[in-house]
Amino acid sequence: MDEDDPPSEYGGIAAQFGKAKALKRRKDASEHQKNVDSPEKINKRKELQFKASHGLLLVFFTWLFCLHALGIYFFAKGFLLTKLVLDYKSDCAVPPIDLTGGYTPGSSSDGCWHPKTFEKAIVIIVDALRYDFTVPFHPNNQEKLPHYFHNALHILYELAAQQPDNAFLLPFIADPPTTTLQRLKGLTTGTLPTFIDAGSNFAGTAIEEDNLLAQLRNAGQNLVHLGDDTWHSLFPGYFDTNLTHAYDSFNVWDLHTVDDGVTEHLLPLLHPSNTTKWDIIFGHYLGVDHAGHRYGPDHPAMTAKLQQMDRIFRQVVDVLDDQTLLVVMGDHGMDAKGDHGGESDDEVEAALWMYSKKGIFGRSSSERVEPPRTAKERPVGQIDLVPTLSLLLGVPIPFNNLGAPIEEAFVGNRANNRENLATVNRLTGAQIKRYQHEYALARGLDESITSVPLAMWEKAERQWRRAPESKKSSADHWKIVSAAFSEYQQITLSICRSLWARFDVSSMVIGIEMLLAGVVLLAVYARGLRDDRAQLTPLLLRRLAIGTSIGVLAGVMLGLVITSMSVLDACLYGSAAGGIFGVVSASLTVPKYLLAPWPSSLWGWLAFIFTVSQSIGFASNSYTIWEDEILLFFIVTFGVATLISSFRQVEFADRTLGIYQSFLFVLLTRLASLSRLCREEQMPLCRSTYYASATSSTSAPWQLLIPFALAILLPDVIKSYYKGTRSYEGSGIFWVGFAFRIGLLLTAVFWTLDSADDGDWFTFNKDIMKTGRVVIAQLVLAVAFAAGTTTFAWAKPCVSIQTTQKLDDQPNGLVTGNATGSGSSVTILGYANVHGSRYFLLVSNWLLAIILVQKPMGGGAIGILSWQILSLLEIIDTNNLSQSAIGPVVLGLLGSFHFFKTGHQATLSSI
């Protein structure tokens, strides 16, 4: 063996090492293969990670939603005025004070607390009977000529002036809100309205607190109701089902059905053969109210309704017996357009008239014999009706009453019964004192609140006890006594008004803080984070959970210490505050992820200013009053800004189109601003144009041109925008060019027939005209919702495909067949806006339906709105604003702006 050759042992070792190394390599490769997941497993794991991270996102946004809900709860709790409804009931056998003069309480046949004056009563409510409807017209500096509502209802003033012992007529002031439901509550309970009556009947519509009808029913009186069915939701089961006839109250276009029904059943009940079947009749006429809603008060229809009421009341007076009291009243008034719900003078100034053939009514002085000329003279509150009727009919005064007896009903026909007036004032004051005492205990009111009225009560009682010893004449002393108890009632009423009109400012501040914190946190989360939000959310949620838990514990302790806040509210407040601090602390621990959330462009700042100013502005009364004009300024500002921006566009097409659309947008905004309905506070700086006049609820004849102009122009406007993107294809041609135009033409015909009916243009049967309008409206709605929705849901996109033959020397487009020879070019028209053009079909569906239900002026404003939306889309496209928030913000401003342009104002009566 050669000396240089390796030994055989070495070769064997090397071979074994190589073999072991290869085996190890194969084993490692096998292990690695086992550890490597399949693509399916990898995708599954990523899916789980995605769901988990975004599930946490959902939890965070849910917390933000709850934070906003809590903010709204605390703000509403402080802003929506509430009162506690006590469940106590007045008892016939338990007067609020010891009675004098030897009168024994407890007999409903003779009178519970006071001798009964009448055995029966007819209470007639003429809905929206304003006081100036009932008195003769007297020219003045503001009004030199009478309106249609003047000098039509004579009997109330006539009998009150000519027979003061039998009748009196007074202004009857309602407490806002002047809606029928709230007014009926006040007229039967004697209490003041609030946004929320907290108590056992919180969730129901039925009146469960003590009320006049309940006392009458407890006294065994048979109650009959005729007219407005609202009474049956308030007093279910109170009325004689055999004699009662209720009618639907919401068809304000119907002026006669309810009134004719009430009269048809009322007069037969007054026949001597039927008077034993009933004790109290409540009749509720709606024709005057409906005439106001439909036409406005200054219209011949109002004259006709008031004259009809005059005839009916004369018939009732003729058949009335001596033992029956007749009461006619309005539950509220109406404004110059015939609406109500707010607190303007015209809305709260109703009329009250009482009549009896007994001749027991009187006046405290000869100057008061003639009824007041205006509602500003000698008014009485509507809550005063409750104790007045209770005492006249011999039933207890409802426990929660705050009203006072009406002087004319108790002073005597020659003012010779002032002792009786003092007696009923004392009785009523004693019941108010009993109510005040129980309410203070239930609410835990401070003694300082009740000390002043209690001192006045003691003063009045001293005057009462001094009556037998008084050196003054009997009439003069009883006048002083009556005035003392009346003063006590007035001061107690004013305290209750202040209590129930007192906002809980601390609760409102807490709510605003929560809402503001939620908005700021949302802004930071959406715009102030530089990394993936899904990665930061777990940290936020951990701190959020810790902060919320600590906040709940702190809230429990706070609620136990501070008696003015319930434990539940304290826990809610603590959980919200703790969660907010938890999220803030988490954000501060990772400052490298935070960015400034402020806008970085002019458009972002405009969007920010428009949004924030809209929110802050509601704290200003003048802003609220002139909100429509401020919105006009904002929208025009945006249009001017985009006009300037369009001049800076590089592309000629974008520059030209942007300038044109911006100018058009501003022009349309100014045109829409011509439609205006002024609120009372804007007068005389505002002139209404929405209706024919400021005292009308109908359209002027020239305004009928607007729906016909819409039918001619609006489809062509929409068509021009479709053609701009070559989208006027397929279903767009049928819907925009034909169906939409037909629907608008039918709408124009509908409003023409409506105006013809209002103005009595034609002599043929009104039922035929009504049927024609209904059929036309149904056709339009069928076109809008049935045909329109079908077109949107099932029709193909608004595109068309054109195929043209190509020659060899033409440039290649989309070619089929042999590419080197002649082929076909396929062109898809409308592809650039394939989604937008289709979805705008849905907008036009709703557009047609909304224009139908708007007055002609409002329909014109909605048509302009649709044009503005299309113009806004073009402006956003030409100025490259699709990534900015300014588009949606301006769209919201347009919605608010056209709320005012369609005959609305931010007032209860307008809405």
GROMACS .gro file of C-alpha atoms in nm, residues 307-456:
model
  150
  307GLN     CA    1 -12.199   8.096   1.050
  308GLN     CA    2 -12.287   7.727   1.080
  309MET     CA    3 -12.173   7.731   1.446
  310ASP     CA    4 -12.386   8.041   1.503
  311ARG     CA    5 -12.698   7.866   1.372
  312ILE     CA    6 -12.633   7.555   1.580
  313PHE     CA    7 -12.580   7.747   1.904
  314ARG     CA    8 -12.902   7.939   1.849
  315GLN     CA    9 -13.087   7.610   1.812
  316VAL     CA   10 -12.931   7.476   2.133
  317VAL     CA   11 -13.015   7.793   2.327
  318ASP     CA   12 -13.378   7.774   2.213
  319VAL     CA   13 -13.434   7.425   2.357
  320LEU     CA   14 -13.220   7.464   2.672
  321ASP     CA   15 -13.395   7.428   3.009
  322ASP     CA   16 -13.325   7.619   3.329
  323GLN     CA   17 -13.133   7.337   3.497
  324THR     CA   18 -12.879   7.296   3.217
  325LEU     CA   19 -12.555   7.490   3.178
  326LEU     CA   20 -12.426   7.553   2.826
  327VAL     CA   21 -12.051   7.602   2.782
  328VAL     CA   22 -11.892   7.685   2.447
  329MET     CA   23 -11.516   7.719   2.424
  330GLY     CA   24 -11.212   7.685   2.205
  331ASP     CA   25 -10.929   7.456   2.312
  332HIS     CA   26 -10.676   7.685   2.141
  333GLY     CA   27 -10.657   7.944   1.864
  334MET     CA   28 -10.476   7.942   1.532
  335ASP     CA   29 -10.208   8.152   1.372
  336ALA     CA   30 -10.239   8.354   1.052
  337LYS     CA   31 -10.203   8.037   0.842
  338GLY     CA   32 -10.446   7.829   1.045
  339ASP     CA   33 -10.185   7.625   1.230
  340HIS     CA   34 -10.133   7.582   1.604
  341GLY     CA   35  -9.907   7.411   1.854
  342GLY     CA   36  -9.685   7.702   1.957
  343GLU     CA   37  -9.720   7.993   2.197
  344SER     CA   38  -9.797   8.294   1.978
  345ASP     CA   39 -10.085   8.517   2.086
  346ASP     CA   40 -10.313   8.395   1.808
  347GLU     CA   41 -10.250   8.034   1.907
  348VAL     CA   42 -10.319   8.069   2.282
  349GLU     CA   43 -10.611   8.317   2.272
  350ALA     CA   44 -10.925   8.102   2.261
  351ALA     CA   45 -11.279   8.198   2.367
  352LEU     CA   46 -11.501   8.087   2.659
  353TRP     CA   47 -11.877   8.144   2.671
  354MET     CA   48 -12.118   8.027   2.939
  355TYR     CA   49 -12.496   8.051   2.917
  356SER     CA   50 -12.783   7.965   3.150
  357LYS     CA   51 -13.147   8.064   3.160
  358LYS     CA   52 -13.129   8.082   3.542
  359GLY     CA   53 -12.988   8.433   3.531
  360ILE     CA   54 -12.723   8.376   3.801
  361PHE     CA   55 -12.417   8.516   3.627
  362GLY     CA   56 -12.286   8.862   3.697
  363ARG     CA   57 -12.005   9.115   3.673
  364SER     CA   58 -11.803   9.271   3.952
  365SER     CA   59 -11.857   9.620   3.804
  366SER     CA   60 -12.073   9.789   3.544
  367GLU     CA   61 -11.768   9.848   3.322
  368ARG     CA   62 -11.741   9.473   3.276
  369VAL     CA   63 -12.086   9.412   3.136
  370GLU     CA   64 -11.968   9.433   2.775
  371PRO     CA   65 -11.739   9.144   2.674
  372PRO     CA   66 -11.373   9.238   2.623
  373ARG     CA   67 -11.295   9.378   2.280
  374THR     CA   68 -10.961   9.200   2.261
  375ALA     CA   69 -10.808   8.895   2.423
  376LYS     CA   70 -10.571   9.117   2.623
  377GLU     CA   71 -10.858   9.237   2.846
  378ARG     CA   72 -10.981   9.029   3.144
  379PRO     CA   73 -10.848   8.693   3.026
  380VAL     CA   74 -10.897   8.372   3.226
  381GLY     CA   75 -10.681   8.063   3.211
  382GLN     CA   76 -10.812   7.742   3.063
  383ILE     CA   77 -10.727   7.561   3.385
  384ASP     CA   78 -10.980   7.791   3.558
  385LEU     CA   79 -11.260   7.597   3.388
  386VAL     CA   80 -11.196   7.290   3.606
  387PRO     CA   81 -11.280   7.435   3.951
  388THR     CA   82 -11.558   7.646   3.797
  389LEU     CA   83 -11.743   7.350   3.645
  390SER     CA   84 -11.668   7.128   3.946
  391LEU     CA   85 -11.834   7.370   4.187
  392LEU     CA   86 -12.124   7.455   3.957
  393LEU     CA   87 -12.201   7.086   3.905
  394GLY     CA   88 -12.145   6.990   4.270
  395VAL     CA   89 -11.845   6.756   4.237
  396PRO     CA   90 -11.505   6.776   4.413
  397ILE     CA   91 -11.230   6.982   4.255
  398PRO     CA   92 -10.973   6.742   4.103
  399PHE     CA   93 -10.676   6.695   4.333
  400ASN     CA   94 -10.406   6.829   4.097
  401ASN     CA   95 -10.599   7.141   3.995
  402LEU     CA   96 -10.418   7.477   3.995
  403GLY     CA   97 -10.696   7.688   3.842
  404ALA     CA   98 -10.921   7.944   4.012
  405PRO     CA   99 -11.299   7.987   3.996
  406ILE     CA  100 -11.415   8.226   3.725
  407GLU     CA  101 -11.552   8.537   3.892
  408GLU     CA  102 -11.852   8.590   3.660
  409ALA     CA  103 -11.995   8.248   3.749
  410PHE     CA  104 -12.010   8.307   4.127
  411VAL     CA  105 -12.027   8.681   4.202
  412GLY     CA  106 -12.404   8.702   4.154
  413ASN     CA  107 -12.615   8.873   3.891
  414ARG     CA  108 -12.578   9.216   4.054
  415ALA     CA  109 -12.243   9.148   4.219
  416ASN     CA  110 -12.454   9.080   4.528
  417ASN     CA  111 -12.300   8.748   4.625
  418ARG     CA  112 -11.938   8.830   4.695
  419GLU     CA  113 -11.943   8.601   4.997
  420ASN     CA  114 -12.009   8.310   4.762
  421LEU     CA  115 -11.716   8.419   4.546
  422ALA     CA  116 -11.491   8.435   4.852
  423THR     CA  117 -11.615   8.091   4.961
  424VAL     CA  118 -11.535   7.919   4.632
  425ASN     CA  119 -11.197   8.094   4.617
  426ARG     CA  120 -11.122   7.965   4.966
  427LEU     CA  121 -11.230   7.612   4.875
  428THR     CA  122 -11.019   7.613   4.562
  429GLY     CA  123 -10.722   7.763   4.746
  430ALA     CA  124 -10.748   7.497   5.015
  431GLN     CA  125 -10.741   7.222   4.754
  432ILE     CA  126 -10.437   7.383   4.590
  433LYS     CA  127 -10.268   7.402   4.931
  434ARG     CA  128 -10.338   7.032   4.987
  435TYR     CA  129 -10.189   6.952   4.647
  436GLN     CA  130  -9.889   7.178   4.711
  437HIS     CA  131  -9.820   7.003   5.042
  438GLU     CA  132  -9.831   6.652   4.892
  439TYR     CA  133  -9.624   6.753   4.590
  440ALA     CA  134  -9.355   6.911   4.810
  441LEU     CA  135  -9.334   6.591   5.014
  442ALA     CA  136  -9.317   6.369   4.706
  443ARG     CA  137  -9.050   6.583   4.539
  444GLY     CA  138  -8.860   6.670   4.855
  445LEU     CA  139  -8.883   7.042   4.781
  446ASP     CA  140  -8.703   7.291   5.000
  447GLU     CA  141  -8.917   7.478   5.254
  448SER     CA  142  -8.807   7.809   5.104
  449ILE     CA  143  -9.010   7.727   4.792
  450THR     CA  144  -9.337   7.683   4.983
  451SER     CA  145  -9.286   7.943   5.256
  452VAL     CA  146  -9.411   8.243   5.056
  453PRO     CA  147  -9.744   8.091   4.942
  454LEU     CA  148  -9.802   7.947   5.290
  455ALA     CA  149  -9.758   8.293   5.440
  456MET     CA  150 -10.008   8.429   5.189
   0.00000   0.00000   0.00000
